[in-house]
Short mmCIF file of C-alpha atoms in Angstrom, two decimals:
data_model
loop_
_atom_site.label_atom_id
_atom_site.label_comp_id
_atom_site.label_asym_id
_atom_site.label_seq_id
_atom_site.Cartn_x
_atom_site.Cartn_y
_atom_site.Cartn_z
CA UNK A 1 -11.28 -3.31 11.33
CA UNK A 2 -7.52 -3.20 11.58
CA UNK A 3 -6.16 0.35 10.00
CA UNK A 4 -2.37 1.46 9.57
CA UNK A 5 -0.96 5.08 11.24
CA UNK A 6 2.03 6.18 9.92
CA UNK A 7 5.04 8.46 11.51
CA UNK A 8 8.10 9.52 11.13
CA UNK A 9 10.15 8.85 13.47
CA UNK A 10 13.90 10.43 14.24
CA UNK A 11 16.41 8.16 16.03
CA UNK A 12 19.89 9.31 16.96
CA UNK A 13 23.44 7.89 15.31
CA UNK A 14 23.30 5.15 17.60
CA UNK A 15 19.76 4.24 17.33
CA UNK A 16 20.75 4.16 13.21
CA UNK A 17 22.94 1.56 14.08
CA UNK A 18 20.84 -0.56 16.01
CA UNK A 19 18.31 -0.37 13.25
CA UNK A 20 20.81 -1.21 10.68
CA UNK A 21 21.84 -4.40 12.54
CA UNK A 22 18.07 -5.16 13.30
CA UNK A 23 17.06 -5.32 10.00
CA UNK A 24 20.16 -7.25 8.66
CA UNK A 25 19.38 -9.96 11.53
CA UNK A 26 16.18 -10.10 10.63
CA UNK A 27 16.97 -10.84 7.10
CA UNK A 28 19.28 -13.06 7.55
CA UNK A 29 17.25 -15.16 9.67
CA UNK A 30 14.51 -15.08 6.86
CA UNK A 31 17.10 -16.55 4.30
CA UNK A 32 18.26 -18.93 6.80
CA UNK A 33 14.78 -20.10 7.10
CA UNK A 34 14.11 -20.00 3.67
CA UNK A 35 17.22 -22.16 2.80
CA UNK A 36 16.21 -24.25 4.92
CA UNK A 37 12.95 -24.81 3.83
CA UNK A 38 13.63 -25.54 0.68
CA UNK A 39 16.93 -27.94 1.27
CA UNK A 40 13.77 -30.19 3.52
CA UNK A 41 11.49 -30.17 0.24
CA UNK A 42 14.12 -30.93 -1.84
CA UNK A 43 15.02 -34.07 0.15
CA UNK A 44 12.04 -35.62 1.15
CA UNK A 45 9.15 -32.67 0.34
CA UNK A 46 8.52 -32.49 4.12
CA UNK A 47 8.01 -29.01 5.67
CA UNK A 48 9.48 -28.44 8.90
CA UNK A 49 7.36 -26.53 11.81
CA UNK A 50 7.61 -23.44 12.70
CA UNK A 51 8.65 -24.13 16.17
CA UNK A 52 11.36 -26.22 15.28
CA UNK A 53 12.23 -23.95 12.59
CA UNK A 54 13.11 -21.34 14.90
CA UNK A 55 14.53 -23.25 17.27
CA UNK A 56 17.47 -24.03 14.53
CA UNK A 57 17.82 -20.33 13.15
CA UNK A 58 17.58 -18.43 16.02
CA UNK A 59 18.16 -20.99 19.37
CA UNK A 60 20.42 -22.81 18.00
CA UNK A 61 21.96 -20.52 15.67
CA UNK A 62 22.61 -18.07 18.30
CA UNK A 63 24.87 -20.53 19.96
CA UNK A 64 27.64 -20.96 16.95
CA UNK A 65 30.25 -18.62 15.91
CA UNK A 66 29.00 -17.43 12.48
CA UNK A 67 25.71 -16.45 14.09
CA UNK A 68 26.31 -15.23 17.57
CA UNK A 69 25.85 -11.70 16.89
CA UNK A 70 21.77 -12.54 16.25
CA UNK A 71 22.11 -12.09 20.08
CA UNK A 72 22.40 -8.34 19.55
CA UNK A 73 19.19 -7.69 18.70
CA UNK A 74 15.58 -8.51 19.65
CA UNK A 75 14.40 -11.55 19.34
CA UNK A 76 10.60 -10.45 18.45
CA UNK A 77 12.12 -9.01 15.09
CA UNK A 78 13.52 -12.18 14.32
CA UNK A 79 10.59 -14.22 15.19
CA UNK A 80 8.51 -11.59 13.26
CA UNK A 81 10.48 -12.47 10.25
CA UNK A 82 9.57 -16.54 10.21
CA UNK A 83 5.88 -15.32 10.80
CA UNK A 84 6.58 -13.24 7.67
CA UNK A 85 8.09 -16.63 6.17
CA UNK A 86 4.80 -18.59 6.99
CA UNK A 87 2.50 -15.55 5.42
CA UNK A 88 4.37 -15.80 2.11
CA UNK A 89 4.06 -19.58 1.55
CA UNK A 90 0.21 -19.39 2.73
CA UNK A 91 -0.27 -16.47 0.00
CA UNK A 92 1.45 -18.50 -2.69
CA UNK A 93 -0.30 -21.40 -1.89
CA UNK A 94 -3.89 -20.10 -1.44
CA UNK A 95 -3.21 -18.82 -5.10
CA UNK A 96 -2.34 -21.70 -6.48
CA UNK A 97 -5.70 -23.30 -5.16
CA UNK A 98 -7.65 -20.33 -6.20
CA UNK A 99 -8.87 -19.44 -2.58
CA UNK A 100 -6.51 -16.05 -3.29
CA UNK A 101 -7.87 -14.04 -5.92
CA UNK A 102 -5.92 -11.23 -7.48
CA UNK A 103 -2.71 -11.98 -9.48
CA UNK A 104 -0.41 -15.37 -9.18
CA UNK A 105 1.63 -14.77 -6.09
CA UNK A 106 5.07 -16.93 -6.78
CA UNK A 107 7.18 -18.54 -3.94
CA UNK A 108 8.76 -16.69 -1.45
CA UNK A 109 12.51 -15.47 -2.36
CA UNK A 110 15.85 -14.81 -0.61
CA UNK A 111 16.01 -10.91 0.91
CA UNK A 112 18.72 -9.04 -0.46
CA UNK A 113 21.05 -6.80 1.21
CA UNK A 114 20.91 -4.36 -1.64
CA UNK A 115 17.02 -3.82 -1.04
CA UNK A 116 17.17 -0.05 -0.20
CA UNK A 117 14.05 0.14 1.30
CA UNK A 118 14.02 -2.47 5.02
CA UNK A 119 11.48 -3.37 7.56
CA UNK A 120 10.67 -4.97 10.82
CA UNK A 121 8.07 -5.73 12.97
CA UNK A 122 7.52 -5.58 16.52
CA UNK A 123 4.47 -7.29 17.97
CA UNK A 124 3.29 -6.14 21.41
CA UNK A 125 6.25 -7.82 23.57
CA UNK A 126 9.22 -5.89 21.65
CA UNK A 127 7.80 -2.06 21.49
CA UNK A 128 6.56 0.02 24.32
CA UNK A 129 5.13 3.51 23.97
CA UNK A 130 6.24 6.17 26.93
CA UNK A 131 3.97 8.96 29.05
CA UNK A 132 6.64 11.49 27.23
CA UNK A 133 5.37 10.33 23.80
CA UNK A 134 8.44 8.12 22.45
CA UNK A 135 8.23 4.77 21.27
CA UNK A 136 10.67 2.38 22.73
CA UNK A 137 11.73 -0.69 20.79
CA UNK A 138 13.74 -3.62 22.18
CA UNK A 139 17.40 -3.56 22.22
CA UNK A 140 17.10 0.11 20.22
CA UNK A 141 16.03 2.10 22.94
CA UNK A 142 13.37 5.42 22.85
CA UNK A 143 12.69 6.74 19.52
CA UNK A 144 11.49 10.38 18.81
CA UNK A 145 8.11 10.21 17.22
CA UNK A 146 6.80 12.80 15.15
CA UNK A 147 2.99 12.76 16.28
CA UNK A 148 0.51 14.17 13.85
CA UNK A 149 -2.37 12.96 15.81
CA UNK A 150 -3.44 10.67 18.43
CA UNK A 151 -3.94 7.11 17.87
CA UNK A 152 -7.29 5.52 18.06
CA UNK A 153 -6.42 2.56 20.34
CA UNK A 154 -4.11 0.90 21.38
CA UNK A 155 -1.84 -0.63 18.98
CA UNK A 156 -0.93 -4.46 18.53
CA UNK A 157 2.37 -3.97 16.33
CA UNK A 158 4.54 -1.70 14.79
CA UNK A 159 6.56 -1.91 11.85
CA UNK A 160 9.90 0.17 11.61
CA UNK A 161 10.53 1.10 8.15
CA UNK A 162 13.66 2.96 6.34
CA UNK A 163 12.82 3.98 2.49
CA UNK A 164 15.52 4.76 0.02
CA UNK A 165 15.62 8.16 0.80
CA UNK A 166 16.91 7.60 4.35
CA UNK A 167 13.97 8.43 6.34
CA UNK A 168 12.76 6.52 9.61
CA UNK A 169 9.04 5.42 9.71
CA UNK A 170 6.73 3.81 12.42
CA UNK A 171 3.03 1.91 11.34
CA UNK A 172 1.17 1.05 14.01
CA UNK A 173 -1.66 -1.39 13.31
CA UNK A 174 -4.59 -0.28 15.53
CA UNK A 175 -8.42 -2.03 15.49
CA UNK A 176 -10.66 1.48 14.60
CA UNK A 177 -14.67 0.76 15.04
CA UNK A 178 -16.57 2.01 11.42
CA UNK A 179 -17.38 5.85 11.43
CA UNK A 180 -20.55 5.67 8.82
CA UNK A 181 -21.19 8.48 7.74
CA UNK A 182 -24.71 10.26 7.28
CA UNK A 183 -26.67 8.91 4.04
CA UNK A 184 -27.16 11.07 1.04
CA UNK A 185 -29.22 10.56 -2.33
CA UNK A 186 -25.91 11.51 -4.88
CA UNK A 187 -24.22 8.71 -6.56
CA UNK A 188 -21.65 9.62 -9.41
CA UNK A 189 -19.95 7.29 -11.64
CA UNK A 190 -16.42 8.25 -13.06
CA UNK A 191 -14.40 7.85 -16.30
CA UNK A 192 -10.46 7.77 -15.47
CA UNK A 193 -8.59 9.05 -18.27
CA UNK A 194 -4.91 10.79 -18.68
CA UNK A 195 -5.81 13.73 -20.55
CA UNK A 196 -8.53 14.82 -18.28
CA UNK A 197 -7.85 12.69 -14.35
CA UNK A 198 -11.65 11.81 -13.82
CA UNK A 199 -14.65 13.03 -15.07
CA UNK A 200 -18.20 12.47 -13.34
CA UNK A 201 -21.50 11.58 -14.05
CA UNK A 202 -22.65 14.59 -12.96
CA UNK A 203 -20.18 16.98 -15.28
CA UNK A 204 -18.06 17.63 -13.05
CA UNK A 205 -14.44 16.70 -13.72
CA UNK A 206 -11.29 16.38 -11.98
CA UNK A 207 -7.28 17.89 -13.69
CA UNK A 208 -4.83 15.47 -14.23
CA UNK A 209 -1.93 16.72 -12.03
CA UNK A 210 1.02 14.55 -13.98
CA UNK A 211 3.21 15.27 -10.50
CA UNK A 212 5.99 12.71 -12.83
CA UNK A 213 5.90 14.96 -15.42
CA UNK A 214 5.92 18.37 -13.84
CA UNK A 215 9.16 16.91 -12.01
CA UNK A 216 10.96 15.51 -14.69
CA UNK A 217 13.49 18.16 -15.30
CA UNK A 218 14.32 18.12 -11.28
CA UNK A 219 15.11 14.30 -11.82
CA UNK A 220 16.63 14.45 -14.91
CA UNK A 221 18.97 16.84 -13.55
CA UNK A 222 19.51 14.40 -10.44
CA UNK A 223 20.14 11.57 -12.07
CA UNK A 224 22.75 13.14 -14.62
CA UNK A 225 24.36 13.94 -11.36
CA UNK A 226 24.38 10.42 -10.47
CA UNK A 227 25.65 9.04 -13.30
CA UNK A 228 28.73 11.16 -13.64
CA UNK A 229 29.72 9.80 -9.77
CA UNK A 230 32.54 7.14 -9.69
CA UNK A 231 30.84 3.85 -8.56
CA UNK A 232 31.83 2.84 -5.49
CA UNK A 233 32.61 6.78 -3.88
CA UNK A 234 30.57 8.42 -1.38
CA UNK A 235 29.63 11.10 -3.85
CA UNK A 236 27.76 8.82 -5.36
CA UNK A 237 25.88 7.30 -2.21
CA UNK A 238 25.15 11.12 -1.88
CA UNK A 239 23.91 11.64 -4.85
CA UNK A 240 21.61 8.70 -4.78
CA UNK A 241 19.77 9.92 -1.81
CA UNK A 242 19.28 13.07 -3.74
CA UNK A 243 17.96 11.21 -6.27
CA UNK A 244 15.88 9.30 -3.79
CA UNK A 245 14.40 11.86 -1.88
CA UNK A 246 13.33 13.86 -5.23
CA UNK A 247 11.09 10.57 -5.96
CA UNK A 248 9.92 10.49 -2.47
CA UNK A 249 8.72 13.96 -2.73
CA UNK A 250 6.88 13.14 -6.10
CA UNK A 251 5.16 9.75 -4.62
CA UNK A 252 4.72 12.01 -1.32
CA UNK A 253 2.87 15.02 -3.31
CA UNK A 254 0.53 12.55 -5.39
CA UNK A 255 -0.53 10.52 -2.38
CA UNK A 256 -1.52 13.47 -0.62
CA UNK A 257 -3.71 14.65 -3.91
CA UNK A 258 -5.04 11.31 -4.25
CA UNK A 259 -5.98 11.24 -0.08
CA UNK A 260 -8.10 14.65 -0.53
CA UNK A 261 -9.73 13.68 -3.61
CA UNK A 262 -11.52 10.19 -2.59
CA UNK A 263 -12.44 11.31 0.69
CA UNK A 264 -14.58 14.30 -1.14
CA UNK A 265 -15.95 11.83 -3.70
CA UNK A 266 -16.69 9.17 -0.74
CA UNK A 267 -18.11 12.60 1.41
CA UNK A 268 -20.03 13.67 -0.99
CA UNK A 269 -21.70 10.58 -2.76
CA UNK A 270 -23.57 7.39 -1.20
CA UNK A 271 -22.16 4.92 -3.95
CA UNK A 272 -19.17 5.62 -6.47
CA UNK A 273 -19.26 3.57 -9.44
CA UNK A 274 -15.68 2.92 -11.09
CA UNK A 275 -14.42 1.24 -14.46
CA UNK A 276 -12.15 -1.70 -14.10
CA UNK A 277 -9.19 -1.05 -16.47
CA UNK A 278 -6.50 -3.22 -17.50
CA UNK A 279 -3.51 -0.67 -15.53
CA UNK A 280 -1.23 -3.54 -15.94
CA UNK A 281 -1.69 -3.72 -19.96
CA UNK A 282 -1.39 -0.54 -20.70
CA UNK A 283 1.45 0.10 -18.55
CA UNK A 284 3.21 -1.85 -21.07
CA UNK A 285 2.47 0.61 -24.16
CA UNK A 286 3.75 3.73 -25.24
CA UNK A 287 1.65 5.36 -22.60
CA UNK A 288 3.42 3.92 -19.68
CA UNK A 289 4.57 6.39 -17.99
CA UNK A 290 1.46 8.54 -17.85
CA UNK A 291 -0.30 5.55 -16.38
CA UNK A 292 2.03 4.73 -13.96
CA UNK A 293 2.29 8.89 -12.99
CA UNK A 294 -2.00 8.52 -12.83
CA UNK A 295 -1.69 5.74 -10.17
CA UNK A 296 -5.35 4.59 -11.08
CA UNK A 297 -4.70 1.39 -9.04
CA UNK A 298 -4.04 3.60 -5.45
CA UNK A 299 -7.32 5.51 -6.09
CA UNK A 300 -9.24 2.92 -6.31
CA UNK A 301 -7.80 1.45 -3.20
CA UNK A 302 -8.01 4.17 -1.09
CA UNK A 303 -12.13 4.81 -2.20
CA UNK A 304 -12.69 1.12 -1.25
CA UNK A 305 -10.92 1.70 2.28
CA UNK A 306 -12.78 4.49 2.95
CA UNK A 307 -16.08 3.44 1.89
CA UNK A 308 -15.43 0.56 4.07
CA UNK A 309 -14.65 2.90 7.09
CA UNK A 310 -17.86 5.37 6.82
CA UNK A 311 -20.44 2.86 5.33
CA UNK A 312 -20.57 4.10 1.60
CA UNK A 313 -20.64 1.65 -1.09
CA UNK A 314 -17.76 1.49 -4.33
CA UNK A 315 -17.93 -1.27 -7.36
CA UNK A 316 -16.35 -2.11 -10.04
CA UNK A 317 -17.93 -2.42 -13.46
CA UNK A 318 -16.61 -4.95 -15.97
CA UNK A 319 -13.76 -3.82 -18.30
CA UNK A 320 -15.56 -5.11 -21.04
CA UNK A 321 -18.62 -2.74 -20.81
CA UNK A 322 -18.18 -0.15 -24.13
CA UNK A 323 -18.81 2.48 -22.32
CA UNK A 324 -17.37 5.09 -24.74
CA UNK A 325 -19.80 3.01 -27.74
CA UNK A 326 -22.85 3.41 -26.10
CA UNK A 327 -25.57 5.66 -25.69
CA UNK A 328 -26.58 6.44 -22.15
CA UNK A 329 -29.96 7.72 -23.14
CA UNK A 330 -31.36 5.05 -26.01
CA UNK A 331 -28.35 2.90 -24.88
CA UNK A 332 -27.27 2.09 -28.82
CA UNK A 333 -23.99 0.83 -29.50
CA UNK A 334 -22.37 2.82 -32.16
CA UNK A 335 -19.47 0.77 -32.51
CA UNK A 336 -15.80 1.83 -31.55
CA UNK A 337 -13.44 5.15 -32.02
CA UNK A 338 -10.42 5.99 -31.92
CA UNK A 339 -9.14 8.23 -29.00
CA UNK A 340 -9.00 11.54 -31.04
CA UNK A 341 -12.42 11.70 -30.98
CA UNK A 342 -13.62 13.39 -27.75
CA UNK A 343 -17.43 13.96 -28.95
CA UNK A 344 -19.83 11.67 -31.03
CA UNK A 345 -23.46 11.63 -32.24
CA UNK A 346 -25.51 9.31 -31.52
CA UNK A 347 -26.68 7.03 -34.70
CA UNK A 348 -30.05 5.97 -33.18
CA UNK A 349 -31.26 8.98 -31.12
CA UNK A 350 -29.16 11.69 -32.65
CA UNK A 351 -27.77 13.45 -29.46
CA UNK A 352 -24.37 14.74 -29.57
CA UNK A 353 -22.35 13.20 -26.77
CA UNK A 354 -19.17 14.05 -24.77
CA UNK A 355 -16.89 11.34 -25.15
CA UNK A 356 -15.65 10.97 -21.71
CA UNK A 357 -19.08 12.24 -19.48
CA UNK A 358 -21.14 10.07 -21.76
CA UNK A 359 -18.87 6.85 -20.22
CA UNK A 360 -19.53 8.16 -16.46
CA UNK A 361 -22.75 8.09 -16.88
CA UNK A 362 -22.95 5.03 -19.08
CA UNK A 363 -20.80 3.54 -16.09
CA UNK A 364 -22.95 5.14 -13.25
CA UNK A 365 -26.25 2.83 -15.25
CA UNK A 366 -24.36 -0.22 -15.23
CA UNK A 367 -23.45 0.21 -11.53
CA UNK A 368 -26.53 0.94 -9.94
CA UNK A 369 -27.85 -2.11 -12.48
CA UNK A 370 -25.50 -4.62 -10.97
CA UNK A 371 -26.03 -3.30 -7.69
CA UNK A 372 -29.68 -3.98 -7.47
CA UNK A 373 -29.23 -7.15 -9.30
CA UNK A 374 -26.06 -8.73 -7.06
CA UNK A 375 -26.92 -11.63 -5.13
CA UNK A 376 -25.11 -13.23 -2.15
CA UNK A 377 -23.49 -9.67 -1.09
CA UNK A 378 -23.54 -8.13 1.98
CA UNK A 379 -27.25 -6.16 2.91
CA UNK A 380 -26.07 -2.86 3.71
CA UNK A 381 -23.43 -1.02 1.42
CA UNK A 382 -19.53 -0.66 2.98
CA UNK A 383 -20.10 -3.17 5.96
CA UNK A 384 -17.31 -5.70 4.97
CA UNK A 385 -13.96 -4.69 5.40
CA UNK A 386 -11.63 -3.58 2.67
CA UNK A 387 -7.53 -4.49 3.07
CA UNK A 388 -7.33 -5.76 6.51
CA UNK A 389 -3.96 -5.70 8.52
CA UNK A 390 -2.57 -9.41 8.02
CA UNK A 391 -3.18 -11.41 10.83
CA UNK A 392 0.35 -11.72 11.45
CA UNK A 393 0.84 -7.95 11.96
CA UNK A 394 -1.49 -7.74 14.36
CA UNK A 395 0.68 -9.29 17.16
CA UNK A 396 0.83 -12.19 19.21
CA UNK A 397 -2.46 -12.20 21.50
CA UNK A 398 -5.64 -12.83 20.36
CA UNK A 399 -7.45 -11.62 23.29
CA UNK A 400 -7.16 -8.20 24.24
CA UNK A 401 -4.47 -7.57 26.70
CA UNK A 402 -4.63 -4.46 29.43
CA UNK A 403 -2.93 -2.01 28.37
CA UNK A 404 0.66 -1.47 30.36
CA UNK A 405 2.79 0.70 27.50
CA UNK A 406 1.31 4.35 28.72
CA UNK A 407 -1.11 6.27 27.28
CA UNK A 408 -0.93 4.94 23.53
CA UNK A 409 -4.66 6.10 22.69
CA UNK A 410 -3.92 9.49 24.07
CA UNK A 411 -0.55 10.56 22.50
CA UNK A 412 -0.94 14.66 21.92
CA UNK A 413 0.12 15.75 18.42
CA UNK A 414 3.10 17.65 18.97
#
């Protein structure tokens, strides 16, 4: 399976610079693509190749006046961008066939210069990693690498990445073998709520953090600051970045939480059993922004990766099971609530339930049901593999090629 590892990475003033031109090549050679694209289905609803689609914005382009600077840069990032071009109409149209589940993907747009978060990718012939540790990029030169630890093999691409808050990433996309881990008997189903984060089927529950909330005044302050800059003044581009980097530091803090907290439920339990809720509903009532602050949609996705990785098993029960109406010991319906009421008795066997434990385990029953019941899936619990690098992002060779950029699966953590 093809995982991502993340860096920061620290390039000089000049290196900046290169960056800053390699990403506005590499946009512009997406829009140029784009454009043209669309002015060919527009005429005569023809698509035109790849091949010759790169010979005409890059090749060709390379050769006139207005685009002669593309020269400057590497032509891997560029090419990397029409591969990019070619993912986004596949997505859009596997979803309009229905092979693409998930939500409607639309068509692919024009990249704006605005964007303050920009990428590129380097497949295997524009990146190099040296014996002293830095990673070398085409036409950019060695970058300083922050190493946390060592990667697992050796990688086929890396993406350069610059969020708003002005920091420098590297992901490497690396093929990792599964790491199952050793079976155990638990399994644990798990309500999500705001008031109370998650609380399990076997009592235990997990605090809501609310990392948003316990930062607002920090932000508030921030962006007051912002807003009184003149528009247009580098007092304001600082105070933007200030702004920036006190949301990265939120997003930063919550990821981390999130990180420790699935890999102790996926440690610690054979199967989790989760409720599917409707995050993008009620991030449109008056509960918004507790929702988005919960980020039920990222723990979910990170227990599915990892159960992938060391051979445990998630699912997803229906959003339509009432699990807060129903019994989980004579399994009566009682009918609905409201949300003030945190404990209930039941009408047919008369025990006094816990609003939000009752639905864990009510949720745990229907899991393990569907489980034993499922046909069609795969024998063993976690074999198939959840959120795969794109094919596109995992470089140019589908063999595997010796490795000649130093020792990448060795790097010491500095």
């Amino acid at each position: 399976m093809h995982l991502r590892y993340s860096f920061r990475i620290e390039p000089s003033p000049g290196q900046c610079a290169a960056l800053a031109r390699t990403f506005g090549c590499a946009r512009v050679v997406f829009n140029d693509a784009l454009a043209a694209r669309k002015a060919a289905y527009k005429a005569d609803k023809s698509r035109i190749a790849t091949g010759v689609l790169a010979r005409q914005v890059i090749t060709e382009a390379k050769r006139t006046a207005e685009r002669a600077w593309l020269a400057e840069v590497s032509v891997d990032a560029l090419q990397s961008s029409l591969r990019d071009l070619d993912t986004a109409y596949k997505n859009f149209f596997e979803s309009v066939s229905g092979r693409r589940r998930g939500r409607r993907v639309g068509l692919p747009v024009f990249k704006s210069r605005r964007d303050r978060r920009q990428s590129v990718r380097f497949s295997r012939n524009g990146f190099r990693l040296r014996d002293n540790g830095r990673l070398n990029l085409a036409k950019i030169g060695d970058v300083q690498v922050r190493w946390s630890r060592a990667l697992p093999s050796v990688p086929s691409s890396v993406t350069v990445i610059k969020d708003a808050s002005g920091r420098y990433f590297a992901s490497f996309v690396v093929d990792v073998e599964p790491e199952p881990l050793p079976v155990v008997e638990s399994e644990v189903g798990i309500d999500l709520g705001l008031t109370t984060y998650a609380v399990l089927s076997d009592g235990k529950t997990i605090d809501n953090p609310r990392f948003l909330r316990r930062a607002e005044r920090r932000l508030r302050k921030a962006q007051q600051a912002l807003s009184r800059k003149a528009k247009g003044s580098n007092n304001r581009v600082k105070a933007r970045i200030r702004v920036a980097k006190a949301h990265a530091k939120v997003a930063d803090t919550r990821r981390d939480w999130a990180h420790k907290q699935t890999s102790k439920l996926v440690g610690e339990n054979q199967a989790v059993y989760l409720e599917d809720l409707a995050v993008s509903g009620l991030a449109r009532t008056r509960l918004a922004k507790s929702v988005h602050d919960a980020a039920w949609s990222m723990f979910r996705r990170m227990l599915e990766d990892k159960a992938a990785r060391t051979g445990r098993h998630v699912a997803v029960v229906g959003r339509w099971l009432p699990s807060s109406q129903t019994c989980h010991q004579c399994w009566t319906i009682d009918g609905k609530k409201p949300l003030h009421v945190r404990a209930w008795t039941c009408g047919g066997c008369g025990v006094t339930h816990d609003r939000d434990l009752n639905a864990a385990r009510v949720v745990l029953a229907a899991g393990q049901a569907d489980r034993q019941n499922a046909s069609g899936g795969p024998v063993r619990p976690g074999v198939k593999t959840s959120r795969p690098a794109l094919p596109v992002e995992r470089g140019t060779h589908p063999t595997p090629q010796p490795d000649t950029t130093g020792r990448q699966a060795g790097i010491p953590a500095r």
